[in-house]
Each structure stands twice: as C-alpha cells, then as structure tokens.
C-alpha cells in the first residue's frame, strides 16, 4: 500500500496502516526479556532465581512493559545455560521451585504483566530421561527413535554420518560408546554435544511437547518463545551440506531484499510448519490470547513470515532488524520490508535490538563498523566507544519504540548497559568459546548480572554480593538507583518512551515515511510519522533541522537538542526525536 497523506505541512507516504489498540495484546506489546541467572538473586548463591525475579517485578511494571519473557529455568545441567533441558516440567533447584514459579506468575498477573516462557523443542539435555534411555537401549530401539541416531560412515563406522557442523563450532555429531565399551552409533546435535536433537518425525515426540505446552498453559503462562523454531525438522536423509552452520545470514541489502536464505537441510524445512499448526490449535483451546513466538533465524523475510501465518505462531523475532547496520537507508529498507512482509500474512511485525545471544546494542553501535555483530568481544579485540555506543543505542531504541508492532527489550538495556568486553577468558561459560577452538568469545559478555544498587556489594544483584560472572567496576554508574529519578538517564528515557508509546497507541499505529528534502540525505535521516507522532533519527555527522511548524511539539529526545539563532530546533548527530503533530 502506498498513498500520500499530509500531516500539518509534512508530506508522508503511508506504508503500514494503523490497527486497533484493542486487538490481541501480542500485536503491540513491549516484551522484556528476563535472563533468570543474571536478573536478580534472592538466595545469595550468585545466580539469579525466580524469587529474585518476583521481587523485582514492580520495577518492570513501573518501567511500563506489557509482558516478560523468561529464558529457561527448567531442570538442566546448565551445559548451555539452561537451553539444555533435562525435565521440561520442573524448575531447576538453581532457580527455585514450581511453587516459586506459581508465585511469580500470580504476582506478574496482578501487576498486569503477561508472562511468556521459553520452550526448547529442538533438542534436550543429554541428561534427559529419554536420552539416557536411548543410550541404554541400543540401535534400532524405539528409545533411540526419539533422537537422530545414525550409523557412522567408513569401514568401521568411524566417520560422522554427514558433514554438518555445530552452530557452536566443531562437528554436529558425537559417537556413542556401547555398553560393552565398543564405539557405537552417532547422534546429531546442532548445538553442544550435550544437546542431542530430537527426531520430530516421531509422533511420540510431537505428543510429548503438546503435553508440555498444556502443562504450562494450565499453570497460567501467557505464551511460549520457541527456541530454534526453524530447526526441528531436518531434510529427509540428512544430506551433506557445504554451507557454514550459522544462526544468521546477515542483514538486508539497501533495497530491502534479504539474503536468498538457503540455510541448509537442517533449517527452515517446510515440515516444521505442521508442528506449529498443531500447537496453534492447542493454544486456541485456552482463554486469554496465549501466544507463540518464533526464534527463527530465517531469511528472507518472506520465509520468516511463514511462521506467523494465521494458523501458526503469533510473532517471530525480527532478526533482520537486529542485524541491520547503523545506516539510515538500510534501516528504512528493513522497516518497510518487515512491515510489508508481516502485513502480507496479517501478523504484527516485531522489533528487537538485543538479547542474550548477541553483543548488546550499546556496544555494537560503538564499534568502528557500527552495528556489526561479532560473536562476543574480548579484551584483545577492538573495544567499542562506550559513550558513542550509548548515544547511538538510545537513538536506536527511540526509533524502535516508535515503530508499529511489538518490541522486545533485553534486561539491562533500560539501564544503557554495555557488553562486558574485557571478561577474563578463564571465566567464560558459553560452550561456543571452547567449541570454536577459543576463537569466538561467545555470549557471556551480554549475560553479566545486572547492577541494581550503585554502592552495594555486587551492585545489589545478590544479598551476599556474589555474582556468577563479575561485573565491571564502571557499572556503578549504570545501576538502577543511580538512574531512577535522574533527568536524562537512560532508565528515565525508556520509561518515558514506553509511557508515550502507550498513550499514543504507537504499537498498533501506522507508519508513514516523511517525504521531502531530508529524504535526499538517505544515509543520514530516518523520518516517519506513526499516528500523530513524528519521529526523526539523525544518523549523520551534522545536526539537522526539525521542520519549522507551529503544530510540531517535541515530546522526547534521546539526546540534548539545540536551537539555532532563528529559533529552528536542531537534532544533533546520533539522536532521535519524537514530536507531536497538531
Ligand atoms: C537459541 C538460544 C541460545 C541457545 C540455542 C540452543 O538460539 O537463544 O541461547 O544457545 O538456541 O538452544
């Protein structure tokens, strides 16, 4: 759709029409990701837990988010920080108990916060009862048929069944040892050795996960974030593939097209959609607009939105947006393409800049190539410019929160928290670090425990001052209590943005690109209107003038604005402004 409209004296081109603010909550919600081990620790062992989260829910309600998504807290040996689940129906003692979870849900709902939990269906832990039984039962057994066990190639089965590599580095196959001590079959793991992939052609696997969904829906969760949603079904015969195993292909081209998106025989197979159609029917049996969110690193966007067709999931993370560099033309292209692709299937677009798998956007945007996405940053790597990164991150967030659709925040970004970029390598816990042969530092730097109180031991993360990863001293300045009530702080900026977003119904709003002279400066300016809020992001090196209009009133800015001699308001470099039209 593309029509021209005029708002005040500003001419715009409509690319996405407004919806209704009373539509299902997940169409426009701001969803805050809680990474349990690093959010807040009540027990004092230095690892965050469910009672810790419950104790801080009022912080999230006050911040103004609509929902929280909890990364896994299930029983797990923690080989991949809980994304290796040993029991999908229980809470790991590290994080508390099922009763703690009930209390969290009850308290969150009382505060008006919805709760989404993480479901990990692509693989289990090697300590899951099914995998143990599979090892014990031997080749050809129904127990092995729940996973992807295969005989090896070569004269003695000494070669892996195919050439796939693990996302974390190294081969995607591990050979088992039979009870008599002799080398046995191999099993597939797209991630760590301790995360065996399930066989989703097996009806028993499908039945089990529908039962797990019901277990949590009955307890009152509002939805599920589906881990590696594009990976469950593999191409028949598990054919060799010469591409690089990766969770992301790259960002959009300037014209809005994405990579051709052949992510290999392990990802984005058509059969996966049957699984989500079945799950959609399970959720539909429950009241309250329960939702499924796809973590599917799939491109192009036309492939991604297949996961959110009306009888499948409800949302999918927009990683094309996350991976777009700090470039106005590229951002405009990805926004247009995202809205168009989602509109095609009647789903909301989502927006996300940070999560527990990527370098925090404050730090990505402070790199020489702003927005590039290294897999972790260590002390010997290029260090981001912390001030510049924060400035850009605030601008990027304000741009994102003005867009129609649902937005995801990652814990700590409301504090402007940077990546820990100088973590001692000996402390790293992400399996990607050793599986990559110590070449990729991995994700620990974005998972460091949050600072709550500037002058408390461990910044108030834990009553004992313990923290499973050390926090840099400089984080005192980022602590919540140093920012709450402080004019211009990142926390107050987020809070005000979320308030305005709610008041102006931006989540269910429209998107109209602003036409006019600034459009020529394609690499510098992103300017749009959503309902009657006018948004300008200046990505260029020079200040730009806001249109002179009696009907434009500044609502919020990510940095200080200046006024020129003739009264024109100037938007400095790397700054986003929201103004009210009319
Ligand atoms: C997802 C998770 C990531 C995890 C991986 C394997 O990408 O977000 O943290 O390591 O799946 O479960």
Coordinates of C-alpha atoms in Angstrom, one line a residue, residues 22 71 105 291 409 451 468:
X22 CA -7.9 -3.2 21.4
X71 CA 14.7 -17.6 29.4
X105 CA 3.0 -15.8 37.7
X291 CA 0.9 -16.6 22.1
X409 CA 13.8 -5.3 25.3
X451 CA 23.6 -3.7 38.7
X468 CA 28.3 -15.8 38.7

